[in-house]
Coordinates of C-alpha atoms and ligand atoms in Angstrom, one line a residue:
I22 CA -20.2 -6.6 27.0
E23 CA -22.9 -5.8 24.5
S24 CA -23.8 -8.5 22.2
W25 CA -23.6 -8.1 18.4
S26 CA -26.6 -6.7 16.8
P27 CA -27.3 -6.9 13.1
R28 CA -28.5 -3.3 13.0
P29 CA -26.0 -0.9 11.7
W30 CA -23.8 0.6 14.4
F31 CA -25.0 4.2 13.8
A32 CA -28.5 3.2 14.4
R33 CA -27.8 2.6 18.0
L34 CA -26.4 6.1 18.5
S35 CA -28.2 8.6 20.7
F36 CA -27.7 11.4 18.3
P37 CA -28.4 11.9 14.7
P38 CA -26.2 9.8 12.4
A39 CA -25.9 12.6 9.9
L40 CA -23.6 14.3 12.3
L41 CA -21.1 11.5 11.6
L42 CA -22.0 10.8 8.1
S43 CA -21.2 14.2 6.9
E44 CA -21.6 14.3 3.2
P45 CA -19.4 15.0 0.3
D46 CA -20.3 17.9 -1.9
V47 CA -22.5 15.8 -4.1
P48 CA -26.3 16.2 -3.9
R49 CA -28.0 13.6 -1.8
A50 CA -30.5 11.4 -3.5
R51 CA -33.1 12.1 -1.0
Q52 CA -33.4 14.9 1.5
D53 CA -35.3 14.4 4.6
S54 CA -37.2 17.5 5.6
T55 CA -38.0 16.3 9.0
E56 CA -34.5 16.2 10.3
P57 CA -33.7 18.3 13.4
A58 CA -32.0 21.7 13.0
V59 CA -28.7 20.6 14.3
M60 CA -28.3 18.3 11.4
K61 CA -29.2 20.9 9.0
S62 CA -26.4 23.1 10.2
A63 CA -24.0 20.2 10.0
K64 CA -25.1 19.6 6.4
A65 CA -25.0 23.1 5.4
K66 CA -21.4 23.4 6.0
T67 CA -19.4 23.3 2.9
V68 CA -16.3 21.4 2.5
R69 CA -13.4 23.9 2.7
K70 CA -11.8 24.4 -0.6
P71 CA -8.1 24.4 -0.7
V72 CA -6.7 27.9 -0.2
I73 CA -3.9 28.3 -2.6
K74 CA -1.7 31.1 -1.6
K75 CA 0.2 33.1 -4.3
G76 CA 3.6 31.5 -5.1
S77 CA 2.9 28.5 -2.9
Q78 CA 1.5 26.1 -5.5
T79 CA 4.7 24.3 -5.7
N80 CA 4.6 23.4 -2.1
L81 CA 1.3 21.7 -2.5
K82 CA 1.6 18.0 -3.0
D83 CA -0.5 15.7 -5.2
P84 CA -2.8 14.6 -2.5
V85 CA -3.5 11.0 -1.6
G86 CA -5.8 9.4 -4.3
V87 CA -8.7 7.1 -3.2
Y88 CA -10.2 5.0 -5.9
C89 CA -13.2 2.5 -5.7
R90 CA -13.6 -0.7 -7.5
V91 CA -17.0 -2.6 -7.4
R92 CA -16.6 -6.3 -8.0
P93 CA -19.4 -8.2 -9.8
L94 CA -21.9 -10.1 -7.7
S95 CA -21.1 -13.8 -7.3
F96 CA -24.6 -14.7 -8.4
P97 CA -26.8 -12.6 -10.6
D98 CA -29.8 -13.0 -8.4
Q99 CA -28.1 -11.7 -5.1
E100 CA -29.6 -8.5 -3.7
C101 CA -27.3 -5.5 -4.6
C102 CA -26.8 -2.4 -2.5
V103 CA -24.3 -0.5 -4.5
E104 CA -24.8 1.5 -7.7
V105 CA -22.2 3.3 -9.9
I106 CA -23.8 6.6 -10.7
N107 CA -20.9 7.9 -12.8
S108 CA -17.1 7.7 -13.0
I109 CA -16.7 9.3 -9.6
T110 CA -19.8 8.7 -7.8
L111 CA -21.2 5.6 -6.0
Q112 CA -24.6 5.2 -4.5
L113 CA -25.5 3.0 -1.6
H114 CA -29.0 1.7 -1.5
T115 CA -30.4 0.6 1.8
P116 CA -31.2 -3.2 1.6
E117 CA -34.5 -4.5 2.9
G118 CA -34.6 -4.6 6.7
Y119 CA -32.3 -1.7 7.3
R120 CA -34.0 1.4 8.6
L121 CA -31.7 4.2 9.4
N122 CA -33.4 7.0 10.9
R123 CA -36.1 7.3 13.5
N124 CA -38.8 7.9 11.0
G125 CA -37.9 4.5 9.5
D126 CA -36.9 6.1 6.3
Y127 CA -34.4 4.6 3.9
K128 CA -31.3 6.5 3.4
E129 CA -29.7 6.7 0.2
T130 CA -26.2 8.0 0.3
Q131 CA -23.8 9.0 -2.4
Y132 CA -20.1 9.1 -2.1
S133 CA -17.4 10.4 -4.4
F134 CA -13.9 9.0 -5.2
K135 CA -11.1 10.2 -7.4
R136 CA -12.5 7.5 -9.6
V137 CA -15.1 4.7 -9.4
F138 CA -14.5 1.6 -11.3
G139 CA -17.5 -0.5 -12.1
T140 CA -18.1 -4.2 -12.3
H141 CA -16.9 -4.4 -15.9
T142 CA -13.5 -2.7 -15.4
T143 CA -10.7 -4.9 -16.7
Q144 CA -7.4 -5.4 -14.8
K145 CA -5.7 -3.4 -17.6
E146 CA -8.1 -0.3 -17.2
L147 CA -7.4 -0.3 -13.5
F148 CA -3.6 -0.6 -14.0
D149 CA -3.5 2.2 -16.6
V150 CA -5.2 4.7 -14.3
V151 CA -3.9 3.8 -10.8
A152 CA -0.6 2.0 -11.0
N153 CA 1.0 3.1 -14.3
P154 CA 1.8 6.5 -12.9
L155 CA 3.3 5.0 -9.8
V156 CA 5.7 2.7 -11.9
D157 CA 6.5 5.7 -14.1
D158 CA 7.4 7.7 -10.8
L159 CA 9.5 4.6 -9.7
I160 CA 11.5 4.6 -12.9
H161 CA 12.1 8.2 -12.3
G162 CA 13.5 7.8 -8.9
K163 CA 10.3 8.4 -6.9
N164 CA 8.6 6.4 -4.3
G165 CA 5.1 5.2 -4.4
L166 CA 2.6 3.3 -2.1
L167 CA -0.5 1.5 -3.2
F168 CA -3.1 -0.1 -0.9
T169 CA -6.1 -2.3 -1.6
Y170 CA -8.8 -1.9 1.2
G171 CA -12.0 -3.6 1.8
V172 CA -13.8 -6.3 3.6
T173 CA -12.9 -10.0 3.1
G174 CA -14.2 -11.2 -0.3
S175 CA -14.5 -7.7 -1.7
G176 CA -11.6 -8.2 -4.4
K177 CA -8.5 -6.9 -2.7
T178 CA -6.3 -9.8 -3.7
Y179 CA -7.9 -10.2 -7.1
T180 CA -7.1 -6.5 -7.7
M181 CA -3.6 -6.7 -6.4
T182 CA -2.4 -10.2 -7.5
G183 CA -5.1 -11.3 -10.0
S184 CA -6.4 -14.6 -10.8
P185 CA -5.4 -17.1 -13.5
G186 CA -5.7 -15.6 -16.8
S187 CA -6.4 -12.2 -15.3
G188 CA -3.2 -10.7 -13.8
G189 CA -3.6 -8.0 -11.3
L190 CA -1.7 -4.8 -10.5
L191 CA 1.4 -6.6 -9.1
P192 CA 2.4 -8.6 -12.3
R193 CA 1.5 -5.6 -14.4
C194 CA 3.8 -3.3 -12.5
L195 CA 6.6 -5.9 -12.8
N196 CA 5.9 -6.1 -16.5
M197 CA 6.2 -2.5 -17.0
I198 CA 9.3 -2.1 -14.9
F199 CA 11.1 -4.8 -16.9
N200 CA 9.8 -3.6 -20.2
S201 CA 11.1 -0.2 -19.4
I202 CA 14.5 -1.1 -18.0
G203 CA 14.9 -4.1 -20.3
S204 CA 18.3 -3.7 -21.9
F205 CA 19.7 -1.3 -19.2
Q206 CA 19.8 -3.9 -16.5
A207 CA 23.0 -4.2 -14.5
K208 CA 24.5 -7.7 -14.3
R209 CA 23.5 -9.7 -11.4
Y210 CA 25.4 -8.9 -8.1
V211 CA 26.7 -5.5 -9.4
F212 CA 24.4 -4.0 -6.8
K213 CA 24.3 -5.5 -3.4
S214 CA 22.0 -4.6 -0.7
N215 CA 23.5 -4.1 2.7
D216 CA 22.0 -4.2 6.1
R217 CA 21.6 -0.5 6.4
N218 CA 19.0 -0.1 3.7
S219 CA 21.4 1.2 1.1
M220 CA 23.3 -0.4 -1.8
E221 CA 26.8 -1.2 -2.6
I222 CA 28.3 -1.4 -6.1
Q223 CA 30.6 -4.2 -7.1
C224 CA 32.8 -4.0 -10.0
E225 CA 31.9 -6.4 -12.9
V226 CA 34.7 -8.8 -12.1
D227 CA 33.6 -9.2 -8.5
A228 CA 30.1 -9.6 -9.6
L229 CA 31.1 -12.3 -12.0
L230 CA 33.1 -14.1 -9.3
E231 CA 30.1 -14.0 -7.0
R232 CA 27.8 -15.3 -9.7
Q233 CA 30.2 -18.3 -10.2
K234 CA 30.6 -18.9 -6.5
R235 CA 26.8 -19.0 -6.0
E236 CA 26.3 -21.3 -8.9
A237 CA 28.6 -23.7 -7.3
L238 CA 26.4 -23.8 -4.2
P239 CA 23.7 -26.5 -4.2
I240 CA 21.2 -24.4 -2.2
P241 CA 19.9 -21.7 -2.8
K242 CA 20.5 -22.0 -6.4
T243 CA 21.2 -19.0 -8.6
P244 CA 17.9 -17.8 -9.8
S245 CA 17.5 -17.7 -13.6
S246 CA 15.7 -15.1 -15.4
K247 CA 15.5 -17.3 -18.5
R248 CA 13.7 -20.1 -16.7
Q249 CA 10.0 -20.8 -17.9
A250 CA 7.4 -19.4 -15.6
D251 CA 5.9 -22.0 -13.2
P252 CA 2.7 -23.2 -14.8
E253 CA 1.0 -22.5 -11.4
F254 CA 1.0 -18.8 -12.2
A255 CA 2.2 -18.7 -15.8
D256 CA -1.0 -17.2 -17.1
M257 CA -1.3 -14.6 -14.3
I258 CA 1.9 -12.9 -15.5
N259 CA 1.2 -13.4 -19.2
V260 CA 0.2 -9.7 -19.6
Q261 CA -0.7 -9.3 -23.3
E262 CA -0.6 -5.6 -23.4
F263 CA 2.8 -3.9 -23.8
C264 CA 3.4 -1.1 -21.3
K265 CA 6.6 0.9 -20.9
A266 CA 7.6 4.1 -19.1
E267 CA 8.6 7.2 -21.2
E268 CA 12.0 8.7 -21.1
V269 CA 14.1 6.1 -19.4
D270 CA 17.6 7.4 -18.7
E271 CA 19.7 5.3 -20.9
D272 CA 23.0 6.4 -19.4
S273 CA 22.2 4.5 -16.2
V274 CA 22.0 0.9 -15.3
Y275 CA 19.3 -0.6 -13.2
G276 CA 18.7 -3.3 -10.6
V277 CA 15.5 -4.6 -9.1
F278 CA 15.1 -6.1 -5.6
V279 CA 12.0 -7.4 -4.1
S280 CA 11.0 -8.1 -0.6
Y281 CA 7.8 -9.5 0.9
I282 CA 6.7 -9.1 4.5
E283 CA 3.5 -9.9 6.5
I284 CA 2.2 -7.8 9.4
Y285 CA 0.2 -9.8 11.8
N286 CA -1.0 -8.7 15.1
N287 CA 1.4 -5.7 14.8
Y288 CA 4.4 -8.1 14.3
I289 CA 6.4 -8.1 11.1
Y290 CA 7.4 -11.4 9.4
D291 CA 9.8 -11.8 6.4
L292 CA 8.1 -14.1 3.9
L293 CA 11.3 -14.6 1.9
E294 CA 13.5 -15.8 4.8
E295 CA 15.2 -19.0 3.9
V296 CA 14.3 -21.1 6.9
Q297 CA 13.0 -24.6 6.4
F298 CA 9.4 -25.0 7.8
D299 CA 9.1 -28.1 9.9
P300 CA 5.4 -29.1 10.1
I301 CA 6.0 -31.7 12.8
K302 CA 7.8 -29.3 15.2
P303 CA 7.0 -25.9 13.9
K304 CA 9.3 -23.2 15.2
L305 CA 7.6 -19.8 15.7
P306 CA 8.6 -17.5 13.0
Q307 CA 10.9 -14.7 14.3
S308 CA 9.5 -11.2 14.1
K309 CA 11.5 -8.4 12.6
T310 CA 11.9 -4.8 13.9
L311 CA 11.8 -1.5 12.2
R312 CA 14.9 0.7 11.9
E313 CA 15.5 4.1 10.5
D314 CA 18.4 4.6 8.1
K315 CA 20.7 7.6 7.8
N316 CA 18.3 9.1 5.2
H317 CA 15.5 8.8 7.8
N318 CA 13.7 6.1 5.7
M319 CA 12.1 3.2 7.8
Y320 CA 13.1 -0.3 6.9
V321 CA 12.6 -3.8 8.2
A322 CA 16.0 -4.9 9.7
G323 CA 17.5 -8.0 8.3
C324 CA 14.7 -8.4 5.8
T325 CA 15.6 -10.5 2.7
E326 CA 15.9 -8.6 -0.5
V327 CA 16.0 -10.7 -3.6
E328 CA 17.5 -9.4 -6.8
V329 CA 15.3 -10.2 -9.8
K330 CA 15.8 -9.8 -13.5
S331 CA 12.5 -10.6 -15.0
T332 CA 8.8 -10.6 -14.3
E333 CA 8.8 -14.4 -14.1
E334 CA 11.6 -14.4 -11.6
A335 CA 10.1 -11.7 -9.4
F336 CA 6.6 -13.4 -9.4
E337 CA 8.2 -16.7 -8.6
V338 CA 9.7 -15.1 -5.5
F339 CA 6.3 -13.4 -4.7
W340 CA 4.6 -16.9 -5.2
R341 CA 7.2 -18.5 -2.8
G342 CA 6.3 -16.0 -0.1
Q343 CA 2.6 -16.5 -0.7
K344 CA 3.0 -20.2 -0.2
K345 CA 4.9 -19.7 2.9
R346 CA 2.3 -17.5 4.3
R347 CA -0.4 -20.0 3.6
I348 CA 1.5 -22.8 5.3
A349 CA 2.5 -20.8 8.3
N350 CA -1.1 -19.5 8.8
T351 CA -2.5 -22.9 8.6
H352 CA 0.0 -24.4 11.0
L353 CA -0.1 -21.6 13.5
N354 CA -3.9 -21.5 13.3
R355 CA -3.9 -17.8 12.1
E356 CA -6.5 -16.2 9.9
S357 CA -4.8 -14.9 6.9
S358 CA -7.6 -12.2 6.3
R359 CA -6.4 -10.7 9.4
S360 CA -2.9 -9.8 8.2
H361 CA -1.4 -7.2 5.9
S362 CA 1.0 -8.1 3.1
V363 CA 3.6 -5.8 1.7
F364 CA 5.3 -6.6 -1.5
S365 CA 8.0 -4.0 -2.1
I366 CA 9.9 -3.5 -5.5
K367 CA 13.1 -1.5 -5.0
L368 CA 14.7 0.0 -8.1
V369 CA 18.4 0.9 -8.0
Q370 CA 19.9 3.0 -10.5
A371 CA 23.5 4.2 -11.1
P372 CA 25.1 6.2 -13.9
L373 CA 27.5 4.6 -16.4
D374 CA 31.1 6.0 -16.6
A375 CA 32.2 8.5 -19.2
D376 CA 32.8 5.7 -21.8
G377 CA 29.4 4.3 -21.1
D378 CA 30.7 0.8 -20.6
N379 CA 30.8 0.3 -16.7
V380 CA 28.8 1.4 -13.8
L381 CA 30.4 4.4 -12.1
Q382 CA 31.9 3.0 -8.9
E383 CA 30.4 5.8 -6.8
K384 CA 28.0 4.9 -4.1
E385 CA 26.9 8.5 -3.8
Q386 CA 25.6 8.4 -7.3
I387 CA 23.1 5.7 -6.7
T388 CA 19.4 6.5 -6.8
I389 CA 17.1 4.2 -5.0
S390 CA 13.3 4.2 -5.3
Q391 CA 10.7 2.0 -4.0
L392 CA 7.1 0.9 -4.9
S393 CA 5.2 -0.9 -2.1
L394 CA 2.0 -2.9 -2.9
V395 CA 0.0 -3.5 0.2
D396 CA -2.9 -6.0 0.4
L397 CA -4.5 -5.0 3.6
A398 CA -6.3 -7.1 6.2
G399 CA -10.0 -7.4 5.9
S400 CA -11.7 -4.3 7.2
E401 CA -14.6 -6.1 8.6
R402 CA -15.4 -5.8 12.3
T403 CA -14.9 -8.9 14.5
N404 CA -18.1 -10.8 15.2
R405 CA -17.9 -11.0 18.9
T406 CA -20.3 -13.9 19.2
K407 CA -17.9 -15.9 17.0
A408 CA -14.6 -14.5 17.9
E409 CA -12.6 -16.8 20.2
R410 CA -11.1 -15.3 23.3
N411 CA -7.5 -15.7 22.1
R412 CA -8.4 -14.1 18.7
L413 CA -9.8 -10.9 20.2
R414 CA -6.5 -9.4 20.9
E415 CA -5.3 -10.1 17.4
A416 CA -8.4 -8.7 15.9
G417 CA -8.1 -5.6 18.1
N418 CA -4.6 -5.0 16.9
I419 CA -5.4 -5.5 13.3
N420 CA -8.4 -3.1 13.5
Q421 CA -6.2 -0.7 15.4
S422 CA -3.7 -0.6 12.6
L423 CA -6.3 -0.1 9.9
M424 CA -7.7 2.7 12.3
T425 CA -4.3 4.3 12.5
L426 CA -3.9 4.0 8.7
R427 CA -7.2 5.7 8.3
T428 CA -6.2 8.6 10.7
C429 CA -2.7 9.0 9.0
M430 CA -4.3 9.2 5.5
E431 CA -6.7 11.8 6.7
V432 CA -4.0 14.0 8.2
L433 CA -1.7 13.4 5.2
R434 CA -4.5 14.5 2.9
E435 CA -5.2 17.6 5.0
N436 CA -1.5 18.5 5.0
Q437 CA -1.1 18.0 1.3
T438 CA -4.4 19.9 0.3
Y439 CA -4.0 22.8 2.6
G440 CA -0.3 23.0 3.0
T441 CA -0.6 22.4 6.7
N442 CA 2.0 20.6 8.9
K443 CA -0.1 18.5 11.2
M444 CA 1.6 15.7 13.0
V445 CA 0.7 12.3 11.4
P446 CA 0.4 9.6 14.2
Y447 CA 2.2 7.0 12.0
R448 CA 4.1 5.7 15.0
D449 CA 0.9 4.2 16.4
S450 CA 1.3 1.0 14.3
K451 CA 4.0 -0.9 12.5
L452 CA 2.1 -0.7 9.2
T453 CA 2.0 3.0 9.1
H454 CA 5.4 3.5 10.8
L455 CA 7.0 1.5 8.0
F456 CA 5.6 4.1 5.6
K457 CA 6.6 7.1 7.7
N458 CA 8.1 9.0 4.7
Y459 CA 4.9 8.9 2.8
F460 CA 3.1 10.4 5.7
D461 CA 5.7 13.1 5.8
G462 CA 4.6 14.0 2.3
E463 CA 7.2 12.2 0.1
G464 CA 5.9 10.0 -2.7
K465 CA 2.5 9.3 -4.0
V466 CA -0.1 7.4 -2.0
R467 CA -3.0 5.6 -3.7
M468 CA -5.7 3.5 -2.2
I469 CA -8.2 1.2 -3.9
V470 CA -11.3 0.6 -2.0
C471 CA -12.8 -2.7 -3.0
V472 CA -16.5 -3.1 -2.6
N473 CA -18.6 -6.2 -2.9
P474 CA -22.1 -4.9 -3.8
K475 CA -24.0 -7.6 -2.2
A476 CA -26.6 -6.5 0.4
E477 CA -25.0 -8.5 3.2
D478 CA -21.9 -6.3 3.0
Y479 CA -24.0 -3.1 3.3
E480 CA -23.1 -2.3 6.9
E481 CA -19.4 -2.8 6.2
S482 CA -19.4 -1.0 2.9
L483 CA -21.1 1.9 4.5
V484 CA -18.5 1.9 7.3
I485 CA -15.7 2.1 4.7
D486 CA -17.5 4.9 2.8
V487 CA -17.7 6.9 6.0
Y488 CA -14.1 6.2 6.5
L489 CA -13.2 7.3 3.0
S490 CA -15.5 10.3 2.9
Y491 CA -13.3 11.6 5.6
I492 CA -10.1 11.1 3.5
Q493 CA -11.8 12.3 0.4
F494 CA -13.2 15.5 1.6
G495 CA -10.3 16.6 3.8
F496 CA -12.1 17.5 7.1
S497 CA -11.4 21.0 8.2
R498 CA -10.5 21.7 11.8
E499 CA -14.0 22.8 12.5
N500 CA -15.2 19.3 11.7
N501 CA -12.6 17.6 13.8
Y502 CA -14.7 16.9 16.8
L503 CA -16.9 14.8 14.6
D504 CA -13.9 12.8 13.7
V505 CA -13.0 12.3 17.3
A506 CA -16.6 11.2 18.0
F507 CA -16.4 8.8 15.1
C508 CA -13.1 7.3 16.2
K509 CA -14.4 6.7 19.8
L510 CA -17.6 5.2 18.6
Y511 CA -15.7 3.0 16.1
R512 CA -13.3 1.8 18.8
F513 CA -16.2 1.2 21.2
I514 CA -17.9 -1.1 18.6
Q515 CA -14.7 -2.8 17.7
G516 CA -14.1 -3.6 21.3
Ligands
ADP621 P1 -10.3 -10.4 -0.7 O1 -8.8 -10.5 -1.0 O2 -10.8 -8.9 -0.6 O3 -10.7 -11.3 0.5 P2 -10.6 -11.8 -3.2 O4 -9.7 -10.9 -4.1 O5 -10.0 -13.0 -2.7 O6 -11.1 -11.0 -2.0 O7 -12.0 -12.0 -4.0 C1 -12.9 -13.1 -3.6 C2 -13.4 -13.7 -4.9 O8 -14.1 -12.9 -5.7 C3 -12.2 -14.4 -5.6 O9 -12.6 -15.8 -6.0 C4 -12.0 -13.4 -6.8 O10 -11.5 -14.1 -7.9 C5 -13.4 -12.9 -7.1 N1 -13.4 -11.5 -7.5 C6 -13.0 -10.5 -6.9 N2 -13.0 -9.3 -7.6 C7 -13.3 -9.7 -8.8 C8 -13.7 -8.9 -10.0 N3 -13.4 -7.7 -10.2 N4 -14.0 -9.7 -11.1 C9 -14.1 -11.0 -11.0 N5 -13.9 -11.8 -9.9 C10 -13.6 -11.1 -8.8
MG622 MG1 -7.2 -11.5 0.0

């Protein structure tokens, strides 16, 4: 086994890196006139523009959107390798000591995204552009999927969850949901999730009885939406700006259910499951399986879904899951940066009866939509010299699932942009299999690539950018062989 080298992986290739680093259609900062002809021909290829056939516009879906957020440097005197050129373009500067081509020249590369958010971007600005439309969709019965992607320390969790005083996308989504459905919420237990990924409706009397019954039980106690937020996270969910969806159907009632899972080493764990964790004799957590419901949606069988009535309550549930995740990871000696976490918000809506007093007791009239917020595992490669033997397999699986995600996103984008119908290999990992329907083209998919501009991250950032340029510029079939080569190399380097 080859030992780890600090040189970028593509510098060790026997053929010109530009073959792999095919460029987006933005001019490069520096053209190298001494490059061999083969590279020129690769570069000369323009990205295929979507061919829109007459009358087929409606079939073309809103393609997957990839955004980039650059976090501030931790220390102002750190060397920086990333520059935001404009609202869609990012430039990578080669740090000292990295020479990329045979002439020893530095390579300056530009990449484009749907939008690049610079270091001064506030949580609110990001939310307004990326997540607000997803919540709006959710309220109108459509599904959405949002990922944060990047190496450890690049700001994935900051972006998704936030930090004290600076709530991220998750609390902001919750806030917008509850602001929008505020007075149209169903009473607790009117909607009941069943074990087949659908919902039942109880009449108000039965719901009331269930509320009373549960209040009589000591544990778990009936959650209360009125309770004050836990001071631990109170200033994370205290979103100042009021945000609300337009045109909320006022003739319906709404219910919100949340679930929270972790995917580690391609196993799924329910973070909300009510089992006591015994630190002295820890029981291994039971993994869950994926199942397909009668509408061909995938779901985690037996996964806890908690009905929540306010942002405070929903975030409390999330926080509980987070704590559990931390404790379990510590005791089982896992690295939390190597797991994916998925927080899903399910919105149930059912029309009111003709009088507008009660929920129509017809199961068929229920609309269910879901927004999944995914904080992905760190996209860094495993450092072989450091990785312990028993961790190698884990690392392999995690990278494999990110790899599968990458491939799925590419094919999805191609299908959506060109109206093609290529098979998306979502079955290759639990993470992507869970989101099968998105890869079949239903619902919006958004990804925020988090970048730490520090020079030490150059290599990893570049790898990410290569990855994303593939998604962004929807590789045509002619270029597919490059992709295959890239995958092989990537796997080889990953081990
Ligand atoms: P990741 O989840 O990708 O490993 P984190 O979100 O935990 O990274 O970020 C690492 C550190 O950097 C945290 O202390 C976080 O608060 C800080 N940070 C990340 N992004 C930003 C940002 N945009 N603005 C300010 N601080 C940030
Ligand atoms: Mg994190």
